[in-house]
Short mmCIF file of C-alpha atoms in Angstrom, two decimals:
data_model
loop_
_atom_site.label_atom_id
_atom_site.label_comp_id
_atom_site.label_asym_id
_atom_site.label_seq_id
_atom_site.Cartn_x
_atom_site.Cartn_y
_atom_site.Cartn_z
CA MET F 1 1.63 211.30 154.02
CA ASN F 2 -1.77 210.47 152.55
CA SER F 3 -3.86 207.53 153.67
CA ARG F 4 -2.70 205.33 150.78
CA SER F 5 0.96 205.95 151.60
CA ARG F 6 0.28 205.26 155.26
CA LEU F 7 -1.43 202.01 154.39
CA PHE F 8 1.54 200.97 152.26
CA PHE F 9 3.90 201.92 155.06
CA LEU F 10 2.00 199.63 157.39
CA ILE F 11 1.74 196.60 155.13
CA SER F 12 5.10 196.86 153.36
CA PRO F 13 6.98 194.65 155.89
CA LEU F 14 4.25 192.04 155.47
CA LEU F 15 4.53 192.23 151.69
CA ALA F 16 8.31 191.99 151.93
CA ALA F 17 8.04 188.89 154.11
CA PHE F 18 5.52 187.32 151.76
CA GLY F 19 7.74 188.15 148.79
CA LEU F 20 10.63 186.54 150.57
CA PHE F 21 8.49 183.47 151.21
CA ALA F 22 7.48 183.39 147.56
CA ASN F 23 11.11 183.69 146.55
CA SER F 24 12.08 181.00 148.97
CA GLY F 25 9.32 178.90 147.40
CA CYS F 26 10.95 179.40 144.00
CA MET F 27 14.31 178.60 145.47
CA SER F 28 12.88 175.43 146.96
CA THR F 29 11.54 174.32 143.60
CA GLU F 30 14.91 174.96 141.96
CA THR F 31 16.71 173.25 144.82
CA ARG F 32 14.41 170.27 144.56
CA MET F 33 15.11 170.05 140.84
CA LYS F 34 18.84 170.26 141.52
CA ALA F 35 18.58 167.61 144.21
CA SER F 36 16.68 165.42 141.77
CA ASP F 37 19.45 166.00 139.18
CA VAL F 38 22.03 164.98 141.77
CA ALA F 39 20.15 161.74 142.46
CA VAL F 40 19.96 161.01 138.71
CA ALA F 41 23.63 161.92 138.19
CA ILE F 42 24.77 159.65 141.03
CA GLU F 43 22.79 156.71 139.70
CA THR F 44 23.71 157.15 136.01
CA THR F 45 27.38 157.77 136.81
CA ALA F 46 27.61 154.77 139.12
CA SER F 47 25.76 152.54 136.64
CA ALA F 48 27.84 153.69 133.66
CA ARG F 49 31.06 153.30 135.65
CA ASP F 50 30.01 149.84 136.76
CA GLN F 51 29.23 148.81 133.17
CA ARG F 52 32.51 150.27 131.86
CA TYR F 53 34.46 148.41 134.53
CA GLU F 54 32.63 145.20 133.71
CA GLN F 55 33.45 145.63 130.01
CA ALA F 56 37.09 146.41 130.81
CA LEU F 57 37.19 143.35 133.04
CA ARG F 58 35.74 141.19 130.28
CA ASP F 59 38.47 142.42 127.92
CA LEU F 60 41.11 141.80 130.55
CA VAL F 61 39.87 138.29 131.26
CA ARG F 62 39.76 137.52 127.54
CA GLN F 63 43.31 138.80 127.09
CA THR F 64 44.58 136.91 130.14
CA TYR F 65 42.97 133.70 128.95
CA GLU F 66 44.32 134.22 125.43
CA ALA F 67 47.83 134.86 126.74
CA HIS F 68 47.65 131.71 128.84
CA ARG F 69 46.18 129.65 126.00
CA LEU F 70 48.94 130.79 123.64
CA LYS F 71 51.55 130.02 126.30
CA CYS F 72 50.17 126.50 126.69
CA LEU F 73 50.10 126.09 122.91
CA ALA F 74 53.71 127.29 122.72
CA GLU F 75 54.67 124.80 125.45
CA PHE F 76 53.02 122.04 123.45
CA ASN F 77 54.80 123.06 120.24
CA THR F 78 58.09 123.37 122.13
CA ALA F 79 57.60 119.84 123.42
CA LYS F 80 57.11 118.69 119.82
CA ALA F 81 60.28 120.44 118.70
CA ARG F 82 62.15 118.96 121.68
CA GLN F 83 60.97 115.49 120.71
CA LYS F 84 62.25 116.03 117.18
CA THR F 85 65.67 116.84 118.62
CA VAL F 86 65.39 113.71 120.76
CA VAL F 87 64.67 111.72 117.59
CA TYR F 88 67.70 113.11 115.75
CA GLU F 89 69.98 112.43 118.72
CA ALA F 90 68.59 108.95 119.35
CA PHE F 91 68.94 107.91 115.71
CA GLU F 92 72.49 109.25 115.53
CA THR F 93 73.41 107.33 118.67
CA GLU F 94 71.71 104.19 117.33
CA LYS F 95 73.57 104.51 114.03
CA ILE F 96 76.95 104.66 115.77
CA LYS F 97 75.98 101.75 118.02
CA LEU F 98 74.90 99.60 115.03
CA GLU F 99 78.04 100.42 113.03
CA GLU F 100 80.16 99.24 115.95
CA LYS F 101 78.00 96.17 116.38
CA ILE F 102 78.21 95.24 112.68
CA ALA F 103 81.98 95.70 112.67
CA THR F 104 82.38 93.66 115.85
CA GLN F 105 80.13 90.82 114.73
CA LEU F 106 81.65 90.53 111.29
CA SER F 107 85.23 90.73 112.52
CA THR F 108 84.43 88.10 115.18
CA LYS F 109 83.10 85.74 112.53
CA LEU F 110 86.04 86.36 110.18
CA ASN F 111 88.63 86.26 112.92
CA PRO F 112 89.41 82.49 112.68
CA VAL F 113 90.16 82.83 108.95
CA VAL F 114 92.16 86.01 109.43
CA SER F 115 94.10 84.50 112.36
CA ARG F 116 94.93 81.39 110.36
CA LEU F 117 96.07 83.41 107.33
CA LEU F 118 98.16 85.68 109.55
CA SER F 119 99.75 82.71 111.26
CA GLU F 120 100.56 80.99 107.93
CA LEU F 121 101.93 84.23 106.55
CA ASN F 122 104.23 84.71 109.52
CA GLN F 123 105.38 81.11 109.26
CA GLU F 124 106.10 81.46 105.54
CA ARG F 125 107.99 84.69 106.16
CA GLN F 126 110.19 82.96 108.67
CA LEU F 127 110.82 80.11 106.26
CA THR F 128 111.57 82.52 103.45
CA ALA F 129 113.94 84.43 105.68
CA ALA F 130 115.66 81.11 106.50
CA GLY F 131 115.92 80.35 102.77
CA HIS F 132 113.46 77.44 102.86
CA GLY F 133 110.14 79.07 102.10
CA SER F 134 108.45 80.24 98.96
CA ARG F 135 108.33 83.93 98.23
CA GLU F 136 105.36 83.32 95.93
CA LYS F 137 103.41 81.53 98.65
CA GLU F 138 104.22 84.28 101.11
CA GLN F 139 102.88 86.89 98.70
CA SER F 140 99.82 84.78 97.99
CA LEU F 141 99.03 84.48 101.71
CA ALA F 142 99.52 88.25 102.14
CA LEU F 143 97.18 88.88 99.24
CA GLN F 144 94.53 86.51 100.66
CA LEU F 145 94.81 88.19 104.08
CA ALA F 146 94.48 91.65 102.59
CA ALA F 147 91.57 90.56 100.36
CA THR F 148 89.73 88.95 103.32
CA MET F 149 90.13 92.03 105.50
CA THR F 150 89.12 94.35 102.66
CA GLU F 151 86.09 92.29 101.73
CA GLY F 152 85.08 92.10 105.37
CA GLN F 153 85.47 95.87 105.60
CA ARG F 154 83.39 96.34 102.44
CA GLN F 155 80.61 94.06 103.68
CA ALA F 156 80.56 95.86 107.04
CA ALA F 157 80.37 99.20 105.24
CA GLU F 158 77.48 97.96 103.12
CA LEU F 159 75.62 96.68 106.16
CA SER F 160 76.21 100.02 107.90
CA THR F 161 74.90 101.90 104.88
CA GLU F 162 71.78 99.72 104.80
CA ALA F 163 71.29 100.32 108.50
CA THR F 164 71.73 104.07 108.01
CA VAL F 165 69.17 104.12 105.19
CA SER F 166 66.71 102.09 107.23
CA LEU F 167 67.26 104.29 110.28
CA ALA F 168 66.76 107.43 108.18
CA ALA F 169 63.46 106.06 106.83
CA HIS F 170 62.24 105.35 110.37
CA ARG F 171 63.48 108.76 111.52
CA GLU F 172 61.59 110.56 108.77
CA ARG F 173 58.42 108.62 109.56
CA LEU F 174 58.76 109.49 113.23
CA LEU F 175 59.44 113.16 112.49
CA LYS F 176 56.35 113.27 110.28
CA MET F 177 54.33 111.66 113.05
CA ILE F 178 55.50 114.37 115.48
CA ASP F 179 54.70 117.12 112.99
CA ALA F 180 51.27 115.61 112.36
CA THR F 181 50.43 115.35 116.05
CA PRO F 182 47.68 117.98 116.43
CA ALA F 183 47.50 120.39 119.29
CA PRO F 184 44.37 119.74 121.37
CA ALA F 185 41.36 121.82 120.40
CA GLU F 186 41.35 123.53 123.80
CA LEU F 187 44.74 125.07 123.01
CA THR F 188 43.86 126.18 119.50
CA THR F 189 40.39 127.61 120.13
CA PRO F 190 40.10 131.13 121.52
CA LEU F 191 37.61 131.79 124.28
CA SER F 192 34.19 132.13 122.65
CA GLU F 193 31.77 134.90 123.49
CA GLY F 194 29.45 132.31 125.04
CA GLU F 195 32.20 130.93 127.28
CA LEU F 196 33.15 134.45 128.33
CA THR F 197 29.52 135.22 129.11
CA ALA F 198 29.27 132.03 131.15
CA LEU F 199 32.44 133.01 133.02
CA PHE F 200 30.87 136.38 133.80
CA ALA F 201 27.37 135.07 134.51
CA GLU F 202 27.48 135.69 138.24
CA VAL F 203 29.27 139.03 137.90
CA THR F 204 26.68 140.14 135.36
CA THR F 205 23.74 138.97 137.47
CA ARG F 206 25.00 140.60 140.62
CA GLY F 207 26.03 143.72 138.73
CA ALA F 208 22.54 144.02 137.27
CA ALA F 209 21.04 143.59 140.76
CA TYR F 210 23.36 146.27 142.08
CA ARG F 211 22.37 148.68 139.28
CA SER F 212 18.72 147.90 139.93
CA GLU F 213 19.27 148.78 143.59
CA LEU F 214 20.86 152.05 142.53
CA LEU F 215 17.92 152.83 140.27
CA SER F 216 15.50 151.96 143.05
CA ALA F 217 17.44 154.22 145.44
CA ARG F 218 17.37 157.05 142.89
CA GLU F 219 13.61 156.68 142.38
CA SER F 220 13.03 156.69 146.11
CA LEU F 221 15.12 159.82 146.50
CA GLN F 222 13.22 161.51 143.67
CA ARG F 223 9.97 160.53 145.31
CA PHE F 224 11.22 161.99 148.58
CA ILE F 225 12.24 165.19 146.75
CA ALA F 226 8.81 165.40 145.11
CA ALA F 227 7.12 164.79 148.46
CA SER F 228 9.11 167.62 150.00
CA ASN F 229 7.21 170.05 147.71
CA PRO F 230 4.84 172.02 149.98
CA GLU F 231 2.05 171.38 147.44
CA ALA F 232 2.53 167.61 147.58
CA PRO F 233 0.42 166.87 150.71
CA ALA F 234 -2.35 169.11 149.34
CA ARG F 235 -2.31 167.20 146.06
CA VAL F 236 -2.47 163.85 147.85
CA LEU F 237 -5.27 165.15 149.98
CA LEU F 238 -7.16 166.54 146.96
CA ASN F 239 -6.65 163.33 145.03
CA SER F 240 -8.06 161.21 147.81
CA PHE F 241 -10.88 163.72 148.37
CA LEU F 242 -11.92 164.31 144.75
CA GLY F 243 -10.53 161.23 143.02
CA ASP F 244 -7.28 161.09 141.10
CA ALA F 245 -8.37 162.76 137.83
CA LEU F 246 -10.32 165.65 139.27
CA GLY F 247 -7.84 166.07 142.11
CA ALA F 248 -4.97 166.30 139.67
CA LYS F 249 -6.84 168.85 137.54
CA LEU F 250 -7.70 170.97 140.54
CA GLY F 251 -4.20 170.58 141.93
CA ASP F 252 -2.73 171.85 138.68
CA ALA F 253 -5.14 174.76 138.64
CA LEU F 254 -4.26 175.63 142.23
CA SER F 255 -0.59 175.32 141.44
CA GLY F 256 -1.06 177.72 138.55
CA LYS F 257 -2.88 180.16 140.75
CA VAL F 258 -0.28 179.89 143.47
CA LYS F 259 2.49 180.30 140.91
CA GLY F 260 0.70 183.36 139.42
CA LEU F 261 0.32 184.81 142.88
CA GLN F 262 3.91 184.08 143.70
CA ASP F 263 5.07 185.70 140.46
CA LYS F 264 3.02 188.82 141.18
CA LEU F 265 4.28 188.97 144.73
CA THR F 266 7.80 188.47 143.54
CA SER F 267 7.38 191.26 141.03
CA GLY F 268 5.88 193.48 143.70
CA THR F 269 8.65 192.65 146.10
CA ASN F 270 11.27 193.42 143.49
CA ASP F 271 9.59 196.77 142.83
CA LEU F 272 9.53 197.37 146.52
CA ALA F 273 13.20 196.55 146.71
CA ARG F 274 13.89 199.05 143.95
CA LYS F 275 11.65 201.86 145.16
CA GLY F 276 10.40 200.83 148.58
CA HIS F 277 13.19 202.48 150.53
CA ARG F 278 11.70 205.85 149.49
CA ARG F 279 8.34 204.64 150.92
CA ALA F 280 6.57 207.56 149.38
CA GLU F 281 5.73 205.70 146.19
CA PRO F 282 2.57 203.64 146.32
CA ILE F 283 2.81 200.11 145.01
CA PRO F 284 1.11 199.65 141.66
CA PRO F 285 -2.23 197.96 141.95
CA ASN F 286 -2.21 194.32 140.79
CA MET I 1 87.83 111.56 102.33
CA ARG I 2 86.29 108.97 100.06
CA PRO I 3 88.82 106.31 98.93
CA ILE I 4 89.77 106.61 95.25
CA PHE I 5 89.24 103.61 92.94
CA GLU I 6 87.05 102.17 95.69
CA GLN I 7 84.79 99.97 93.55
CA GLN I 8 87.60 98.85 91.18
CA TYR I 9 89.74 98.00 94.18
CA TYR I 10 87.06 95.84 95.77
CA ASP I 11 86.23 94.14 92.48
CA ALA I 12 89.90 93.43 91.73
CA ILE I 13 90.69 91.97 95.10
CA ARG I 14 87.47 89.97 95.55
CA SER I 15 88.83 86.98 93.64
CA TYR I 16 91.73 86.61 96.11
CA VAL I 17 89.45 86.13 99.12
CA PRO I 18 89.86 82.54 100.29
CA GLU I 19 86.82 80.25 99.97
CA GLU I 20 86.61 79.82 103.73
CA ALA I 21 86.31 83.58 104.22
CA LYS I 22 83.78 83.82 101.39
CA ARG I 23 81.66 81.14 103.06
CA VAL I 24 81.81 82.92 106.41
CA LEU I 25 80.77 86.19 104.79
CA ASP I 26 78.00 84.55 102.74
CA GLU I 27 76.61 82.92 105.88
CA GLN I 28 77.05 85.74 108.37
CA VAL I 29 76.20 88.88 106.40
CA PRO I 30 72.50 87.93 105.90
CA VAL I 31 72.27 86.91 109.56
CA ILE I 32 73.76 90.19 110.71
CA ARG I 33 71.59 92.08 108.21
CA GLN I 34 68.47 90.42 109.64
CA LYS I 35 69.52 91.10 113.22
CA VAL I 36 70.27 94.73 112.42
CA ALA I 37 66.90 95.15 110.65
CA GLU I 38 65.08 93.66 113.64
CA GLU I 39 67.04 95.83 116.00
CA ILE I 40 66.23 98.93 114.00
CA ASP I 41 62.52 98.06 113.92
CA ALA I 42 62.50 97.44 117.67
CA PHE I 43 64.40 100.65 118.31
CA ALA I 44 62.05 102.69 116.08
CA ALA I 45 58.96 101.11 117.66
CA GLY I 46 60.30 101.79 121.15
CA LEU I 47 61.17 105.37 120.33
CA THR I 48 57.81 105.92 118.63
CA GLY I 49 56.09 104.70 121.80
CA ASP I 50 58.24 106.95 123.96
CA ILE I 51 57.59 109.97 121.76
CA LYS I 52 53.84 109.31 121.67
CA LYS I 53 53.82 108.96 125.44
CA VAL I 54 55.66 112.25 125.90
CA LEU I 55 53.34 114.04 123.46
CA ASP I 56 50.28 112.56 125.13
CA GLU I 57 51.57 113.61 128.54
CA THR I 58 52.36 117.09 127.21
CA THR I 59 48.86 117.35 125.75
CA VAL I 60 47.24 116.36 129.03
CA GLU I 61 49.58 118.63 130.98
CA GLN I 62 48.92 121.72 128.85
CA VAL I 63 45.17 121.14 128.64
CA LYS I 64 45.15 120.73 132.41
CA ALA I 65 47.19 123.92 132.85
CA LEU I 66 44.74 125.86 130.69
CA SER I 67 41.78 124.29 132.45
CA GLU I 68 43.26 125.23 135.83
CA HIS I 69 43.72 128.77 134.58
CA ARG I 70 40.08 128.86 133.53
CA GLY I 71 39.11 127.45 136.93
CA SER I 72 41.15 130.15 138.60
CA LEU I 73 39.44 132.82 136.49
CA THR I 74 36.05 131.35 137.40
CA ALA I 75 36.95 131.44 141.10
CA GLN I 76 38.17 135.02 140.80
CA MET I 77 34.99 135.99 138.97
CA GLN I 78 32.93 134.50 141.79
CA ILE I 79 34.92 136.47 144.36
CA LEU I 80 34.47 139.55 142.23
CA ALA I 81 30.75 138.85 141.88
CA GLN I 82 30.47 138.68 145.67
CA ALA I 83 32.40 141.92 146.02
CA GLY I 84 30.43 143.64 143.24
CA ALA I 85 27.04 142.69 144.63
CA GLY I 86 24.92 145.47 146.00
CA ASN I 87 25.21 146.34 149.64
CA PRO I 88 22.08 145.16 151.49
CA ALA I 89 22.32 148.45 153.36
CA ILE I 90 21.22 150.23 150.16
CA GLN I 91 18.09 148.10 149.85
CA ASN I 92 17.35 148.44 153.56
CA ALA I 93 17.71 152.21 153.36
CA VAL I 94 15.53 152.37 150.24
CA ASP I 95 12.86 150.19 151.85
CA SER I 96 12.94 152.32 154.97
CA LEU I 97 12.59 155.54 152.94
CA ARG I 98 9.77 154.04 150.88
CA GLU I 99 7.90 153.01 154.03
CA SER I 100 8.30 156.49 155.47
CA LEU I 101 7.01 158.11 152.26
CA ASP I 102 4.10 155.68 152.09
CA ALA I 103 3.18 156.47 155.67
CA TYR I 104 3.50 160.21 155.00
CA GLU I 105 1.22 160.04 151.94
CA GLU I 106 -1.14 157.66 153.67
CA LYS I 107 -1.73 160.26 156.38
CA PHE I 108 -2.97 162.81 153.81
CA LYS I 109 -4.86 160.20 151.85
CA ALA I 110 -6.68 159.21 155.03
CA LEU I 111 -7.45 162.83 155.72
CA GLY I 112 -8.84 163.29 152.18
CA SER I 113 -10.92 160.11 152.42
CA ALA I 114 -12.35 161.14 155.76
CA ALA I 115 -13.27 164.56 154.36
CA ARG I 116 -14.84 162.89 151.33
CA LYS I 117 -16.91 160.60 153.53
CA THR I 118 -18.04 163.52 155.68
CA VAL I 119 -19.00 165.66 152.67
CA ASN I 120 -20.79 162.74 151.06
CA GLY I 121 -22.68 162.11 154.32
CA VAL I 122 -23.71 165.75 154.59
CA ALA I 123 -24.65 165.87 150.89
CA ALA I 124 -26.77 162.74 151.26
CA ALA I 125 -28.45 164.11 154.38
CA TYR I 126 -29.38 167.39 152.70
CA GLY I 127 -29.94 166.01 149.22
CA LEU I 128 -27.12 168.06 147.68
CA PRO I 129 -26.11 167.05 144.15
CA LEU I 130 -22.39 166.21 144.68
CA GLY I 131 -22.21 163.31 142.28
CA PHE I 132 -18.58 163.90 141.33
CA LEU I 133 -17.45 162.89 144.83
#
């Protein structure tokens, strides 16, 4: 074993440890990036989910309100239709009532005449049957009685017809009035975007605050992740020592150097891993 | 079934109606006609009022029902807003983390500033040209 091989034999564990440290440094950087990605993913997922739920809720509220508005409108229109039925029934009842009233009133007024004619007719019939009366007078009284009753019937029918026509005119006017009764604007107007926004004002405000908190939490976590970089304290120190611009420049340069050194050590360590177990091979000079 | 020869029948028999009956009919038919017309007008006016009242009540009732529904939605939205608000624990935790990070950075900043002051002092004492500090 020559002196160079001996020297390598002595320092190889140290190099291996340093290589491991360098590798662990790389792992830490990757891990930090992954941790940062996790923080971003949590915040963006939660925010997007929150916004999707809010949108779905807006749609649901709009649909619920619309369903209720249409139900109320249907109730109103049903009430109108019910009132039209009420009108038909009421007018039919009134017509029957008036027909009876006309017939009763007219027959009451004609009754004295009819009663007298009936009485005279009966009397004449009895006389005729006894051979003292006049068949011609009897027939004349019967004709007068029949004519009075018929004329009374005709007049009552005419009055009833007039009443029916008048009732029908009123009924049509009333039906038109019902048809023309407008549904209130509240029942015919869908929920506007502005009203929906007003309904959601507090949800939106609080939702935005919540998302802002999430974003703030994410930024804090990212800051923590960045601060956990072993270079971070050195950068802060350099910045406060040299000023922000110069400190940053020097920090970047140092980072580059450290990275270059780490890469070389990593490469050396990997070579060592490949060949080092033979120990006889010297490491290539850097 | 409509009576046949209705009009001819009435016309033919009209002349046999006794004068007394004719007088009664001539007097009473217009009176009854007037009473019936008044009754119909009163009935129609009464029914119109009733119908208007029912429609007005229905309007108020349905508008109120819709308004109550909207009120209920508003109340539910407020409950939801309360439930959907951020947890103060998040803000507290974030504030606490921020304070810790500030303190951590402040420590190194203080160290850097102290070093800067020391180097500046030494440079001034020995007249070294360290203008960038």
